Coordinates of N, CA and C in Angstrom, one line a residue:
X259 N 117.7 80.6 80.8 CA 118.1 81.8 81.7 C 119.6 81.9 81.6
X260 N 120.0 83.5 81.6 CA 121.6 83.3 81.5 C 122.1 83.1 82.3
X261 N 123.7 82.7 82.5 CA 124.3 82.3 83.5 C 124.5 83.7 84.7
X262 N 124.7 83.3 86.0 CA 125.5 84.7 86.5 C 126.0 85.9 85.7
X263 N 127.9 85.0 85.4 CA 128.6 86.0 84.9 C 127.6 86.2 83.5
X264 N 127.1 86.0 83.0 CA 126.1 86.4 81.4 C 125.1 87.8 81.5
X265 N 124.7 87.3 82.8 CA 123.6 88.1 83.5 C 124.7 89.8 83.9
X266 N 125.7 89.2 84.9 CA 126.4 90.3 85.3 C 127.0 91.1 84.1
X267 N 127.3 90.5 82.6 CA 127.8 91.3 81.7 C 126.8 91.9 81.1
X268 N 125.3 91.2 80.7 CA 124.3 91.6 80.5 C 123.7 93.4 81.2
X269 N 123.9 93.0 82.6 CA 123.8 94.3 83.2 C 124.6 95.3 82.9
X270 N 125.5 95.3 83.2 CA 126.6 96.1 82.6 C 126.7 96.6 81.1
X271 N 125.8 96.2 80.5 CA 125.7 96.9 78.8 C 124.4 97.7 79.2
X272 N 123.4 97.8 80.1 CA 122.0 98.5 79.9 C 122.0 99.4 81.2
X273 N 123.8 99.3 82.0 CA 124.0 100.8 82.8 C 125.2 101.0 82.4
X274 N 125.5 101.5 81.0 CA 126.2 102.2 80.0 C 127.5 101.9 80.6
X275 N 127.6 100.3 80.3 CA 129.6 100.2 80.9 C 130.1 99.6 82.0
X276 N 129.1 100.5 83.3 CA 129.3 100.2 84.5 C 129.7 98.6 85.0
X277 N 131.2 98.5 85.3 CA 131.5 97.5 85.6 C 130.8 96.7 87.2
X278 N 129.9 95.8 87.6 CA 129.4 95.5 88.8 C 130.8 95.0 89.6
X279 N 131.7 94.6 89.2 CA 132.9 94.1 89.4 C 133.9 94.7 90.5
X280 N 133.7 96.4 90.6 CA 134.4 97.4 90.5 C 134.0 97.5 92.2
X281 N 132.7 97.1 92.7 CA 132.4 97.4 94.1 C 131.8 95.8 94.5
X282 N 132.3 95.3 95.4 CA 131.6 94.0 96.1 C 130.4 93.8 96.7
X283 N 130.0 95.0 97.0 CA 128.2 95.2 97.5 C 128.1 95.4 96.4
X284 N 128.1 95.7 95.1 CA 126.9 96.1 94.0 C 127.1 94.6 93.8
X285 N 128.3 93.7 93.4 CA 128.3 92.8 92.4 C 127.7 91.7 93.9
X286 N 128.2 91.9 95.1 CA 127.0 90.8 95.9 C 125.3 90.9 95.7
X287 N 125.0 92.2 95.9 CA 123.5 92.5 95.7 C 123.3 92.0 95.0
X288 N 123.9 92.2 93.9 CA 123.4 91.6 91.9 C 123.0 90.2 92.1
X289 N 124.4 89.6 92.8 CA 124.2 88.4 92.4 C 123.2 87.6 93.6
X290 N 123.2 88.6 94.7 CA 121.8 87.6 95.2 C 120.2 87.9 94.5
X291 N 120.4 89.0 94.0 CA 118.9 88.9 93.4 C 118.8 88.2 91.9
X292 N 119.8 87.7 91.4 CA 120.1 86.3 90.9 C 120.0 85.2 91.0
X293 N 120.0 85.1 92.2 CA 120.0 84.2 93.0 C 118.6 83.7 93.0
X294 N 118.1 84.7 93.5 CA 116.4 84.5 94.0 C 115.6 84.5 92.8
X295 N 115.9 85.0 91.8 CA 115.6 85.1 90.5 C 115.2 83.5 89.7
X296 N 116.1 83.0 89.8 CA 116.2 81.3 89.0 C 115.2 80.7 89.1
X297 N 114.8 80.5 90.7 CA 113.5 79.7 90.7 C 112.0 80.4 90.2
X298 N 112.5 81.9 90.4 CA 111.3 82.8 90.0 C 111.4 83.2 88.2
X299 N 112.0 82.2 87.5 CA 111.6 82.9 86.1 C 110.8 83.0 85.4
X300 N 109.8 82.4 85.9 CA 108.6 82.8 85.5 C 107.5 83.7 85.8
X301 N 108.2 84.5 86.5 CA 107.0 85.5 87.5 C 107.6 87.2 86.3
X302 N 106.5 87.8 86.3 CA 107.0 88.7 85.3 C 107.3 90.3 86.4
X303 N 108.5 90.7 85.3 CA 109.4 91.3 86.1 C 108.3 92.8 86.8
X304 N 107.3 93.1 86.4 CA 106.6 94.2 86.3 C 106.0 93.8 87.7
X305 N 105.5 92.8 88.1 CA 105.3 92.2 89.6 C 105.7 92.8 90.5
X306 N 107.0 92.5 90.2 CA 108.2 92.5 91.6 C 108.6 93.8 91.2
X307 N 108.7 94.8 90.6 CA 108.3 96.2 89.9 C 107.6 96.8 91.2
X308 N 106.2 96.4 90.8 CA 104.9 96.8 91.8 C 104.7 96.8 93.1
X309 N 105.4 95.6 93.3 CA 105.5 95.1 95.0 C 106.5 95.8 95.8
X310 N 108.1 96.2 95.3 CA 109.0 96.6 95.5 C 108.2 98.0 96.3
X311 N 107.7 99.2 95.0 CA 107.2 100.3 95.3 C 105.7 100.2 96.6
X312 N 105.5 99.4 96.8 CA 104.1 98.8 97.6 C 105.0 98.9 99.0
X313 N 105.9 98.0 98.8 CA 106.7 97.2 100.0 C 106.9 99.0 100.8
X314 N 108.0 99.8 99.6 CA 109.0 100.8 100.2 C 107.6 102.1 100.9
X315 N 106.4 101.8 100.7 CA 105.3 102.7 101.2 C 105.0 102.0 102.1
X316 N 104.7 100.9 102.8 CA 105.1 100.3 103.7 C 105.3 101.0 104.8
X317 N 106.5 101.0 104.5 CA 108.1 101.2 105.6 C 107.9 102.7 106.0
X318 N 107.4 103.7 105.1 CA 106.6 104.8 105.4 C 106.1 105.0 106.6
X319 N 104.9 104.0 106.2 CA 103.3 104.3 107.0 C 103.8 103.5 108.5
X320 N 104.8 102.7 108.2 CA 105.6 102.2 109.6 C 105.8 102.7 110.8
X321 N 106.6 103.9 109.4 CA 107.5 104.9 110.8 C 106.9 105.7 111.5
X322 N 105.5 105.9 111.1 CA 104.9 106.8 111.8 C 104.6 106.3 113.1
X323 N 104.3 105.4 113.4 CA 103.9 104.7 114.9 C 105.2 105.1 115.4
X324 N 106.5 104.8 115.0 CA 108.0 104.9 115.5 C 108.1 103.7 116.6
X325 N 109.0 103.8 117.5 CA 109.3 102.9 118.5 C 109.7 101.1 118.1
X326 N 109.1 100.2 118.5 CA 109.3 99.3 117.8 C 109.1 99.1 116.4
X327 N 108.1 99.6 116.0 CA 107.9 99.4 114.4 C 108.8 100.1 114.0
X328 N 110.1 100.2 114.2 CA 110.8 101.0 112.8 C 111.7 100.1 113.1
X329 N 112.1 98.6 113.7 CA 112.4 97.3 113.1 C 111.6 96.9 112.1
X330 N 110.5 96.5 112.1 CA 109.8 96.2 110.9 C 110.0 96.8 109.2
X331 N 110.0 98.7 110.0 CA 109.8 99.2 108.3 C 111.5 99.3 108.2
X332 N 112.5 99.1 108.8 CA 113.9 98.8 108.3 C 114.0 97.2 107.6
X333 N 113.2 96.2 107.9 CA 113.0 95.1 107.4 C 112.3 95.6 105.6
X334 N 111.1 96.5 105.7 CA 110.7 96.5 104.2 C 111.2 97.1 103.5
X335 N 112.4 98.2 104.0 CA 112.9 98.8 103.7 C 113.9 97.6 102.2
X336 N 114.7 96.8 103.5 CA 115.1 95.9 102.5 C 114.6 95.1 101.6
X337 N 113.4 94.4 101.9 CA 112.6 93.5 101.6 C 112.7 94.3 100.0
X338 N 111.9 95.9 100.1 CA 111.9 96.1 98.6 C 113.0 97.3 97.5
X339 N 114.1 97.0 98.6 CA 115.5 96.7 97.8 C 115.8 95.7 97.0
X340 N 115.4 94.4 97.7 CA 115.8 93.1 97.2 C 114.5 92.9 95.9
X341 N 113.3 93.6 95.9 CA 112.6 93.2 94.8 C 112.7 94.0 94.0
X342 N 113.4 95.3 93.8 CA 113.5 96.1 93.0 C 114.8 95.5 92.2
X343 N 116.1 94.8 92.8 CA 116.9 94.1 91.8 C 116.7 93.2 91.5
X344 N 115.3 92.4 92.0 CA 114.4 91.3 91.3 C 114.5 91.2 90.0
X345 N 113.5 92.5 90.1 CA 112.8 92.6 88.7 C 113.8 92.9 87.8
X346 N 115.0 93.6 87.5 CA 115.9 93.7 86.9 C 116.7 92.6 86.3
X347 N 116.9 91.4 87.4 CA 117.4 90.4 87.4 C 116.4 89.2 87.0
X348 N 115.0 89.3 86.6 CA 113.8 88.9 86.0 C 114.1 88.9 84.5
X349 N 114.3 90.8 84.9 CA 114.0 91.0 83.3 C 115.3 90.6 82.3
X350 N 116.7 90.7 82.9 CA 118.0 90.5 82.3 C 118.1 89.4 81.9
X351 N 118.4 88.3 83.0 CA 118.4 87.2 83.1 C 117.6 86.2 82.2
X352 N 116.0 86.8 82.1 CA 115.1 85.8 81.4 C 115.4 86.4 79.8
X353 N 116.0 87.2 79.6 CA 115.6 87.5 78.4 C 114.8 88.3 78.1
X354 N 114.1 89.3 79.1 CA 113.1 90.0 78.6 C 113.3 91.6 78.8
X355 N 114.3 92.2 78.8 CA 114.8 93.4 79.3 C 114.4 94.2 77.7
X356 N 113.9 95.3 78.3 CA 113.5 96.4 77.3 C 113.6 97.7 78.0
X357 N 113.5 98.4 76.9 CA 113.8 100.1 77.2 C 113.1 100.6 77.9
X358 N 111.5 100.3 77.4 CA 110.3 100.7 78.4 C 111.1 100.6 80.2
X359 N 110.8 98.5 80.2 CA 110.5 98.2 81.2 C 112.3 98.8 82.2
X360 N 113.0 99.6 81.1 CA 114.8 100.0 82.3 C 114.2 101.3 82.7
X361 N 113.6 102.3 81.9 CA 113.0 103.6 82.4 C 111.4 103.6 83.5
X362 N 110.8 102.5 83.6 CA 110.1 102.3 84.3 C 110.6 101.6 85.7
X363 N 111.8 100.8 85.7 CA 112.1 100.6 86.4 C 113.3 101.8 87.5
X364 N 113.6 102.4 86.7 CA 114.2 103.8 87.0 C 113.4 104.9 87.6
X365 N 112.0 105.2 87.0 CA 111.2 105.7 87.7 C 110.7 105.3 89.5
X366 N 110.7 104.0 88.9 CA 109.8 103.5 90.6 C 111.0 103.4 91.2
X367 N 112.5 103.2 90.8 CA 113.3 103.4 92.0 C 113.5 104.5 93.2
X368 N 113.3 106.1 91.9 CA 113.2 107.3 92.4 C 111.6 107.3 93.2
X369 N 110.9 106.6 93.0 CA 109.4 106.7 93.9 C 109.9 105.8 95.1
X370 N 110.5 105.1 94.8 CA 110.6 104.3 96.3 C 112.0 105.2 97.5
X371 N 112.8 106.1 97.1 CA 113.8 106.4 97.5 C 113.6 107.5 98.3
X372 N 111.6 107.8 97.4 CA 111.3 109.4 98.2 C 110.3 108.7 99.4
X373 N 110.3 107.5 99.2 CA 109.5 106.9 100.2 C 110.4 106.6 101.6
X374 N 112.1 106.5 100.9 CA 112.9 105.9 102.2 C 112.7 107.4 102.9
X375 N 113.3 108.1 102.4 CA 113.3 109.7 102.9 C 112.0 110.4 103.4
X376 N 111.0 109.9 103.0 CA 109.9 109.9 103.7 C 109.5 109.3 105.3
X377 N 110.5 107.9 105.1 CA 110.2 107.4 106.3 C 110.8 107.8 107.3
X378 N 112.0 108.4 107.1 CA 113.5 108.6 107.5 C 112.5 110.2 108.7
X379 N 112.5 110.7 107.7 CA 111.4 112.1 108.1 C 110.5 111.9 109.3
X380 N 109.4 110.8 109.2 CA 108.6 109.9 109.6 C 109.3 109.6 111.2
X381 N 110.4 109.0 110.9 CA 110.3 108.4 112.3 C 112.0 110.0 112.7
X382 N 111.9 110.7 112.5 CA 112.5 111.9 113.4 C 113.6 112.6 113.1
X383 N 114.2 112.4 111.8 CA 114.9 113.3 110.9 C 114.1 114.4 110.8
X384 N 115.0 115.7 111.1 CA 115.0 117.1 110.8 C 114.6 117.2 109.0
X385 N 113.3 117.7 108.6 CA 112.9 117.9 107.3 C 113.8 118.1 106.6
X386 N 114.4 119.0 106.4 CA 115.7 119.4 105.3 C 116.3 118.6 105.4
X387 N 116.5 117.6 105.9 CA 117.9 117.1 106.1 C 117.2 115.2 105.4
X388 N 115.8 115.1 105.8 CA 115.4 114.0 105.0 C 115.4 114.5 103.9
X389 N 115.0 115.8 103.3 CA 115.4 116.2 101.5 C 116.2 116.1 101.1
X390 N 117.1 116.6 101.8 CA 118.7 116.3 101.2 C 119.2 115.2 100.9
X391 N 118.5 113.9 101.8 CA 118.6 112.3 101.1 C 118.1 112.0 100.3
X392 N 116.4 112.3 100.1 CA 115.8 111.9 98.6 C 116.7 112.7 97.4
X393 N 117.1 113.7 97.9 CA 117.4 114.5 96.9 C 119.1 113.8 95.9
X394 N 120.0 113.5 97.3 CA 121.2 112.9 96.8 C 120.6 111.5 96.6
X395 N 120.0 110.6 96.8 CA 119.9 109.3 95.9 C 119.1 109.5 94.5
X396 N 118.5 111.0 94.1 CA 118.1 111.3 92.6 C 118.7 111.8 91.9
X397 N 120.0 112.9 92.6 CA 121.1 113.4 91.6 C 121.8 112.3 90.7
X398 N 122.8 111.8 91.5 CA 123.6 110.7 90.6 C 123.4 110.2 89.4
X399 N 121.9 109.7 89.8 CA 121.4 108.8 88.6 C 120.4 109.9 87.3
X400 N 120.2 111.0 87.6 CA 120.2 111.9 87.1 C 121.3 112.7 86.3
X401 N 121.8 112.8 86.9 CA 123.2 113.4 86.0 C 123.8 112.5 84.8
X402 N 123.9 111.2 85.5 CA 124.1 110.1 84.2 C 123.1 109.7 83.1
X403 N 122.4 109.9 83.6 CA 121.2 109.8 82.5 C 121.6 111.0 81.5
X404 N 121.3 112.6 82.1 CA 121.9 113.7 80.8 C 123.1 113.4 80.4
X405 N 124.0 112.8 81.3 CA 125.1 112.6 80.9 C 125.0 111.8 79.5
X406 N 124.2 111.0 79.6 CA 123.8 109.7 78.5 C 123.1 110.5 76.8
X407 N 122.6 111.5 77.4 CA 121.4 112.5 76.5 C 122.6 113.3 75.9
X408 N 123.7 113.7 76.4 CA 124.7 114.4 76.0 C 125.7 113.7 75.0
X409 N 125.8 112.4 75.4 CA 126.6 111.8 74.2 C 127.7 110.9 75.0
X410 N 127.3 110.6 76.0 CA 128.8 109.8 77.0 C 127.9 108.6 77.1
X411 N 129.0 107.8 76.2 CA 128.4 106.4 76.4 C 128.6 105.7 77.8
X412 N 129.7 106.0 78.4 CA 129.7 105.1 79.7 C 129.3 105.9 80.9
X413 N 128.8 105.5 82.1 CA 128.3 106.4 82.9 C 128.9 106.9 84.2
X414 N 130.3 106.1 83.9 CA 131.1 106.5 85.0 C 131.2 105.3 85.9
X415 N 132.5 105.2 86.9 CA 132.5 104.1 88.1 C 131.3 104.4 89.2
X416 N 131.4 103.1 89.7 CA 130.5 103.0 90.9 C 130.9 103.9 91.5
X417 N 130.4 104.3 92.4 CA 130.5 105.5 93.6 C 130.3 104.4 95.2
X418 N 130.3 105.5 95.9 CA 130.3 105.3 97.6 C 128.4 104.7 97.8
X419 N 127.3 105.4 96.9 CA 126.5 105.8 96.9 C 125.3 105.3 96.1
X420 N 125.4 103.7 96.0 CA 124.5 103.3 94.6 C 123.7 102.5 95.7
X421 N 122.7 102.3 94.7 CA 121.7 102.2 95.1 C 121.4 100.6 96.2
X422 N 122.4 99.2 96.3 CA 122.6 98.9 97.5 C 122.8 99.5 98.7
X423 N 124.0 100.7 98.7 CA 124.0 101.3 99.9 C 123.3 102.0 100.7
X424 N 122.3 102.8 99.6 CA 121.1 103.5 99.5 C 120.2 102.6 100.8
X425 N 119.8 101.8 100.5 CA 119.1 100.7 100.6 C 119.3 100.5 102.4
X426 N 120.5 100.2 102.2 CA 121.0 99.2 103.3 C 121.3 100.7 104.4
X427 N 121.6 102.1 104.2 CA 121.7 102.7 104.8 C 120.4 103.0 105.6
X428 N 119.3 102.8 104.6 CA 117.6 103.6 105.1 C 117.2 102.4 106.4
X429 N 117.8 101.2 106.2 CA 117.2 100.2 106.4 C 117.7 99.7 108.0
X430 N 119.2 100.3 107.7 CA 119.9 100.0 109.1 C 119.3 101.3 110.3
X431 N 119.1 102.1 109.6 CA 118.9 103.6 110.3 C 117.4 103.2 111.0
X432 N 116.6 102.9 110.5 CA 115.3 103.0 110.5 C 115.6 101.6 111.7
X433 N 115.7 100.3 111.4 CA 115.9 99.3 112.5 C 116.8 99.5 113.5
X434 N 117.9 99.8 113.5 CA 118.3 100.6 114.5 C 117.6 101.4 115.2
X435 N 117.4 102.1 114.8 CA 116.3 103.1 116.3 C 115.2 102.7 116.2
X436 N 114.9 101.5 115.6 CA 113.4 100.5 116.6 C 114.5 100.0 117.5
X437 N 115.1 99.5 117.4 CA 115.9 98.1 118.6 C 116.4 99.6 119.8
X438 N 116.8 100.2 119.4 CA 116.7 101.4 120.2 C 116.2 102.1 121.0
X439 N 114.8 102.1 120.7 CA 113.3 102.5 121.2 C 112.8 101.1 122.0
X440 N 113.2 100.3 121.3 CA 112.4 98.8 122.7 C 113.1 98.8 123.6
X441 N 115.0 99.5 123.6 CA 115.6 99.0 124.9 C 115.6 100.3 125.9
X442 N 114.4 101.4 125.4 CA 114.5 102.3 126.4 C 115.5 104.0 126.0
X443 N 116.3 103.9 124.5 CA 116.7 105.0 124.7 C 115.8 105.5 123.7
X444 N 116.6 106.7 122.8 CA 116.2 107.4 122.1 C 116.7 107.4 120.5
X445 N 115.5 106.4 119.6 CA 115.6 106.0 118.1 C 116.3 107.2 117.9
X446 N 115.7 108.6 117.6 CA 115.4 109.9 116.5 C 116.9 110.0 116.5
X447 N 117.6 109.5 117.6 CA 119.3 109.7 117.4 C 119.5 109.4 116.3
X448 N 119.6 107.9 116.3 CA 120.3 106.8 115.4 C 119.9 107.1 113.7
X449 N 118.2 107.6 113.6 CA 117.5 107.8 112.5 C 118.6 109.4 112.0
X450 N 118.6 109.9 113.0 CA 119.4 112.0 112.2 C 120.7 111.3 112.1
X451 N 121.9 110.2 112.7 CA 123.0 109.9 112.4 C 123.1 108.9 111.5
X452 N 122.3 108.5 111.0 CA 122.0 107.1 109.6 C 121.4 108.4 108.6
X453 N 120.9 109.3 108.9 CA 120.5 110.3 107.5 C 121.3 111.2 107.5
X454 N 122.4 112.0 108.2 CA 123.1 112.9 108.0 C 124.2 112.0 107.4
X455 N 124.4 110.5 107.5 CA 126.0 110.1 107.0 C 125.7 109.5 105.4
X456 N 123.7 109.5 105.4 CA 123.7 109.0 103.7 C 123.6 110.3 103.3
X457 N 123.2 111.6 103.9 CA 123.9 112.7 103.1 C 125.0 112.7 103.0
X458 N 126.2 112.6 103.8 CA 127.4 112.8 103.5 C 127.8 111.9 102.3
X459 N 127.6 110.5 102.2 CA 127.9 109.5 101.2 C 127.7 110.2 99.6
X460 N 125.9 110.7 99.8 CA 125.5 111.2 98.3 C 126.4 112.4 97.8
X461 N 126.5 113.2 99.1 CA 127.5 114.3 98.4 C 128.9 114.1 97.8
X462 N 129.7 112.9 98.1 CA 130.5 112.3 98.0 C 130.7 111.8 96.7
X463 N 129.9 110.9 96.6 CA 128.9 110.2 95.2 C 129.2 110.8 94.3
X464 N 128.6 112.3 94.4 CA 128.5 113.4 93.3 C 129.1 113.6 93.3
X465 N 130.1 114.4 94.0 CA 131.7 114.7 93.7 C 132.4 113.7 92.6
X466 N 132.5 112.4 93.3 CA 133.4 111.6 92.1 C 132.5 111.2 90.9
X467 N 131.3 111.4 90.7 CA 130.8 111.3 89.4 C 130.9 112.8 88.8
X468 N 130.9 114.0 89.0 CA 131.4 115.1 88.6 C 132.9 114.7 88.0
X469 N 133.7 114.2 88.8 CA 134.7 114.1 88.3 C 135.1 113.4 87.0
X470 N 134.3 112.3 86.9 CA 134.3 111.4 86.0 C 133.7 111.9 84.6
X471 N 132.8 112.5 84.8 CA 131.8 113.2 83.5 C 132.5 114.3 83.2
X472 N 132.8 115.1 84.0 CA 133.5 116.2 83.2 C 134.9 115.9 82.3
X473 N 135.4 115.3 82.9 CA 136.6 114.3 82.1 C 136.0 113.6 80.5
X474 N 134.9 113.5 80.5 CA 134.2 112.5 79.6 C 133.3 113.6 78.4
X475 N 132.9 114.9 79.1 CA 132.2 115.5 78.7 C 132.9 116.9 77.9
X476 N 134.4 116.7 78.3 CA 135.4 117.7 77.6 C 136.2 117.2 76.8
X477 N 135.6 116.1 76.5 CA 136.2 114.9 75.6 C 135.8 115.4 74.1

Protein backbone atom coordinates (compact mmCIF):
# COMPACT_ATOMS: atom_id res chain seq x y z
CA UNK A 1 0.00 0.00 0.00
CA UNK A 2 1.41 3.56 -0.69
CA UNK A 3 2.47 5.75 1.75
CA UNK A 4 0.26 8.99 2.67
CA UNK A 5 2.30 11.60 0.92
CA UNK A 6 2.43 8.71 -2.30
CA UNK A 7 -1.21 8.29 -1.95
CA UNK A 8 -1.74 12.22 -1.58
CA UNK A 9 0.53 12.72 -4.91
CA UNK A 10 -1.26 9.74 -6.40
CA UNK A 11 -4.54 11.67 -6.01
CA UNK A 12 -3.51 14.64 -7.31
CA UNK A 13 -2.46 13.13 -10.83
CA UNK A 14 -6.27 11.36 -11.38
CA UNK A 15 -7.95 15.10 -10.29
CA UNK A 16 -5.89 16.69 -13.10
CA UNK A 17 -3.07 18.59 -10.85
CA UNK A 18 -5.22 19.49 -8.11
CA UNK A 19 -2.95 20.17 -5.37
CA UNK A 20 -4.76 18.46 -1.84
CA UNK A 21 -2.16 20.72 -0.15
CA UNK A 22 -3.73 23.92 -1.15
CA UNK A 23 -6.93 23.55 1.36
CA UNK A 24 -6.53 21.76 5.01
CA UNK A 25 -10.00 20.21 4.99
CA UNK A 26 -9.57 18.54 1.60
CA UNK A 27 -5.85 17.40 2.53
CA UNK A 28 -7.34 16.41 6.35
CA UNK A 29 -10.44 14.54 4.82
CA UNK A 30 -7.93 12.66 2.40
CA UNK A 31 -5.88 11.87 4.87
CA UNK A 32 -8.41 10.37 7.32
CA UNK A 33 -9.92 8.28 4.73
CA UNK A 34 -6.35 7.04 4.57
CA UNK A 35 -6.37 6.47 7.51
CA UNK A 36 -9.21 4.14 7.72
CA UNK A 37 -8.22 2.68 4.59
CA UNK A 38 -4.90 0.66 5.82
CA UNK A 39 -6.54 -1.76 7.80
CA UNK A 40 -9.22 -2.04 5.12
CA UNK A 41 -7.02 -3.06 2.09
CA UNK A 42 -8.48 -5.63 1.39
CA UNK A 43 -12.13 -4.77 1.05
CA UNK A 44 -12.78 -3.82 -2.59
CA UNK A 45 -13.23 -0.28 -3.40
CA UNK A 46 -16.69 -0.81 -5.23
CA UNK A 47 -18.16 -1.91 -1.57
CA UNK A 48 -17.56 1.21 0.10
CA UNK A 49 -18.74 2.69 -3.51
CA UNK A 50 -22.23 1.02 -2.77
CA UNK A 51 -22.57 1.57 0.79
CA UNK A 52 -21.57 5.29 0.65
CA UNK A 53 -24.71 5.82 -1.96
CA UNK A 54 -26.99 3.30 0.44
CA UNK A 55 -25.77 5.29 3.55
CA UNK A 56 -26.54 9.02 1.72
CA UNK A 57 -30.40 7.44 0.92
CA UNK A 58 -30.57 6.86 4.30
CA UNK A 59 -30.23 10.29 5.52
CA UNK A 60 -33.16 11.02 3.01
CA UNK A 61 -35.69 8.61 4.21
CA UNK A 62 -34.58 10.14 7.79
CA UNK A 63 -35.49 13.47 7.22
CA UNK A 64 -38.82 12.76 6.59
CA UNK A 65 -39.86 11.89 10.19
CA UNK A 66 -37.80 15.34 10.95
CA UNK A 67 -37.48 16.34 14.65
CA UNK A 68 -35.00 14.14 16.33
CA UNK A 69 -34.04 12.02 13.44
CA UNK A 70 -32.34 14.59 11.50
CA UNK A 71 -29.33 13.98 14.23
CA UNK A 72 -29.24 10.65 12.96
CA UNK A 73 -29.47 11.40 9.03
CA UNK A 74 -26.74 14.43 9.71
CA UNK A 75 -24.71 11.41 11.24
CA UNK A 76 -25.16 9.37 7.67
CA UNK A 77 -24.92 12.12 6.02
CA UNK A 78 -21.25 11.95 7.12
CA UNK A 79 -20.89 8.43 7.69
CA UNK A 80 -21.21 8.25 3.70
CA UNK A 81 -18.82 11.15 3.03
CA UNK A 82 -16.31 9.30 4.83
CA UNK A 83 -17.08 6.05 2.53
CA UNK A 84 -17.18 7.73 -0.58
CA UNK A 85 -13.30 8.91 0.07
CA UNK A 86 -12.88 5.31 1.20
CA UNK A 87 -13.32 3.91 -1.78
CA UNK A 88 -11.05 6.33 -3.49
CA UNK A 89 -8.44 5.94 -0.93
CA UNK A 90 -9.02 1.84 -1.49
CA UNK A 91 -8.70 2.32 -4.84
CA UNK A 92 -5.43 4.81 -4.90
CA UNK A 93 -3.68 3.63 -2.21
CA UNK A 94 -4.06 -0.26 -2.99
CA UNK A 95 -3.07 0.07 -6.35
CA UNK A 96 -6.16 -0.50 -8.04
CA UNK A 97 -7.45 2.86 -9.44
CA UNK A 98 -8.91 2.83 -12.91
CA UNK A 99 -10.77 4.94 -15.28
CA UNK A 100 -13.94 3.01 -15.06
CA UNK A 101 -13.84 2.68 -11.28
CA UNK A 102 -12.86 7.37 -11.21
CA UNK A 103 -16.06 7.84 -13.50
CA UNK A 104 -18.13 5.58 -11.51
CA UNK A 105 -17.11 6.94 -8.60
CA UNK A 106 -17.95 10.40 -9.90
CA UNK A 107 -21.33 9.33 -10.85
CA UNK A 108 -22.42 8.04 -7.36
CA UNK A 109 -20.92 11.14 -5.89
CA UNK A 110 -23.47 13.24 -7.97
CA UNK A 111 -26.31 10.45 -6.79
CA UNK A 112 -25.45 10.93 -3.37
CA UNK A 113 -25.33 14.87 -3.43
CA UNK A 114 -28.97 14.70 -4.98
CA UNK A 115 -29.73 12.68 -2.04
CA UNK A 116 -28.19 15.43 0.46
CA UNK A 117 -30.48 17.96 -1.26
CA UNK A 118 -33.11 15.73 -1.17
CA UNK A 119 -32.87 15.48 2.40
CA UNK A 120 -32.17 19.07 2.97
CA UNK A 121 -35.82 19.50 1.05
CA UNK A 122 -37.11 16.56 3.31
CA UNK A 123 -36.65 17.99 6.53
CA UNK A 124 -37.87 21.96 5.48
CA UNK A 125 -35.93 23.77 2.87
CA UNK A 126 -37.93 25.78 0.43
CA UNK A 127 -37.82 23.50 -3.07
CA UNK A 128 -35.84 25.84 -5.21
CA UNK A 129 -33.61 26.52 -2.94
CA UNK A 130 -32.75 22.59 -2.13
CA UNK A 131 -32.16 22.63 -6.22
CA UNK A 132 -30.04 25.20 -6.14
CA UNK A 133 -27.75 23.02 -3.77
CA UNK A 134 -27.87 19.75 -5.70
CA UNK A 135 -27.51 21.83 -8.54
CA UNK A 136 -24.14 23.96 -7.25
CA UNK A 137 -22.41 20.66 -5.82
CA UNK A 138 -22.87 19.31 -9.86
CA UNK A 139 -21.68 22.45 -11.56
CA UNK A 140 -18.04 22.62 -10.46
CA UNK A 141 -17.32 19.23 -11.02
CA UNK A 142 -18.99 19.47 -14.22
CA UNK A 143 -17.37 22.28 -15.69
CA UNK A 144 -13.98 20.65 -14.98
CA UNK A 145 -14.70 17.65 -16.46
CA UNK A 146 -15.59 19.75 -20.10
CA UNK A 147 -13.01 21.70 -19.06
CA UNK A 148 -10.82 18.34 -19.18
CA UNK A 149 -12.92 17.32 -22.73
CA UNK A 150 -11.64 20.77 -24.03
CA UNK A 151 -7.96 20.26 -23.58
CA UNK A 152 -7.01 21.79 -19.92
CA UNK A 153 -4.98 19.53 -18.35
CA UNK A 154 -5.24 20.88 -14.84
CA UNK A 155 -8.60 21.57 -13.29
CA UNK A 156 -8.01 24.42 -11.41
CA UNK A 157 -7.51 25.25 -7.39
CA UNK A 158 -9.56 24.03 -4.77
CA UNK A 159 -12.48 26.17 -4.15
CA UNK A 160 -14.67 27.21 -0.92
CA UNK A 161 -16.85 24.31 -2.17
CA UNK A 162 -15.43 20.67 -2.67
CA UNK A 163 -16.81 18.04 -1.90
CA UNK A 164 -15.60 17.80 2.11
CA UNK A 165 -17.46 20.95 2.69
CA UNK A 166 -20.25 19.69 0.68
CA UNK A 167 -20.56 17.01 3.09
CA UNK A 168 -19.90 18.59 6.25
CA UNK A 169 -22.36 21.49 5.36
CA UNK A 170 -25.54 18.86 4.64
CA UNK A 171 -24.49 17.13 7.77
CA UNK A 172 -24.19 19.99 10.22
CA UNK A 173 -27.53 21.48 8.77
CA UNK A 174 -29.52 18.45 8.92
CA UNK A 175 -28.04 17.58 12.86
CA UNK A 176 -28.42 20.82 13.83
CA UNK A 177 -32.10 21.17 13.49
CA UNK A 178 -32.49 17.58 15.09
CA UNK A 179 -30.70 18.89 18.35
CA UNK A 180 -32.95 21.84 17.63
CA UNK A 181 -36.17 20.07 17.38
CA UNK A 182 -35.42 17.92 20.73
CA UNK A 183 -34.74 21.22 22.69
CA UNK A 184 -38.20 22.58 21.67
CA UNK A 185 -37.43 25.13 18.91
CA UNK A 186 -37.76 25.22 15.30
CA UNK A 187 -35.16 22.70 13.06
CA UNK A 188 -36.63 24.18 9.32
CA UNK A 189 -34.65 27.35 10.61
CA UNK A 190 -31.28 25.97 10.91
CA UNK A 191 -32.00 23.41 7.77
CA UNK A 192 -33.09 26.97 5.14
CA UNK A 193 -29.78 28.83 6.95
CA UNK A 194 -27.23 25.62 6.45
CA UNK A 195 -28.89 25.45 2.64
CA UNK A 196 -29.04 29.01 1.73
CA UNK A 197 -25.05 29.48 2.93
CA UNK A 198 -24.08 26.04 0.77
CA UNK A 199 -25.78 27.99 -1.94
CA UNK A 200 -23.96 30.89 -1.34
CA UNK A 201 -20.49 28.79 -1.06
CA UNK A 202 -21.33 26.86 -4.53
CA UNK A 203 -21.93 30.13 -6.23
CA UNK A 204 -18.76 31.31 -4.95
CA UNK A 205 -17.07 27.98 -6.00
CA UNK A 206 -18.11 28.73 -9.49
CA UNK A 207 -17.06 32.12 -9.64
CA UNK A 208 -13.36 31.23 -8.83
CA UNK A 209 -13.35 28.20 -11.05
CA UNK A 210 -14.81 30.42 -13.92
CA UNK A 211 -11.97 32.42 -13.19
CA UNK A 212 -9.42 29.91 -13.42
CA UNK A 213 -10.70 28.09 -16.70
CA UNK A 214 -11.19 30.95 -18.62
CA UNK A 215 -7.59 31.98 -17.96
CA UNK A 216 -6.73 28.34 -19.05
CA UNK A 217 -9.12 28.02 -21.81
CA UNK A 218 -7.88 31.38 -23.74
CA UNK A 219 -4.65 29.92 -23.42
Amino acid sequence: MLSREEYLAAWARWHGGTDPSASPLVRGWLSLAYALARPLAGVPPLLATALGLLVAAGAAVLAVPGGGWLVAAGVLVGVSGLLDSLDGALAIAGGRASRRGFVLDSAVDRLTEAAYATALWLAGAPGWLAAAFGALCWLPDYLRARAGQAGVAETGALSVWERPTRVAMTGFSLGGAGVVALLGGRGSVVVLAGTAAGVLLGAIAVGQLGVTLRRSLSG
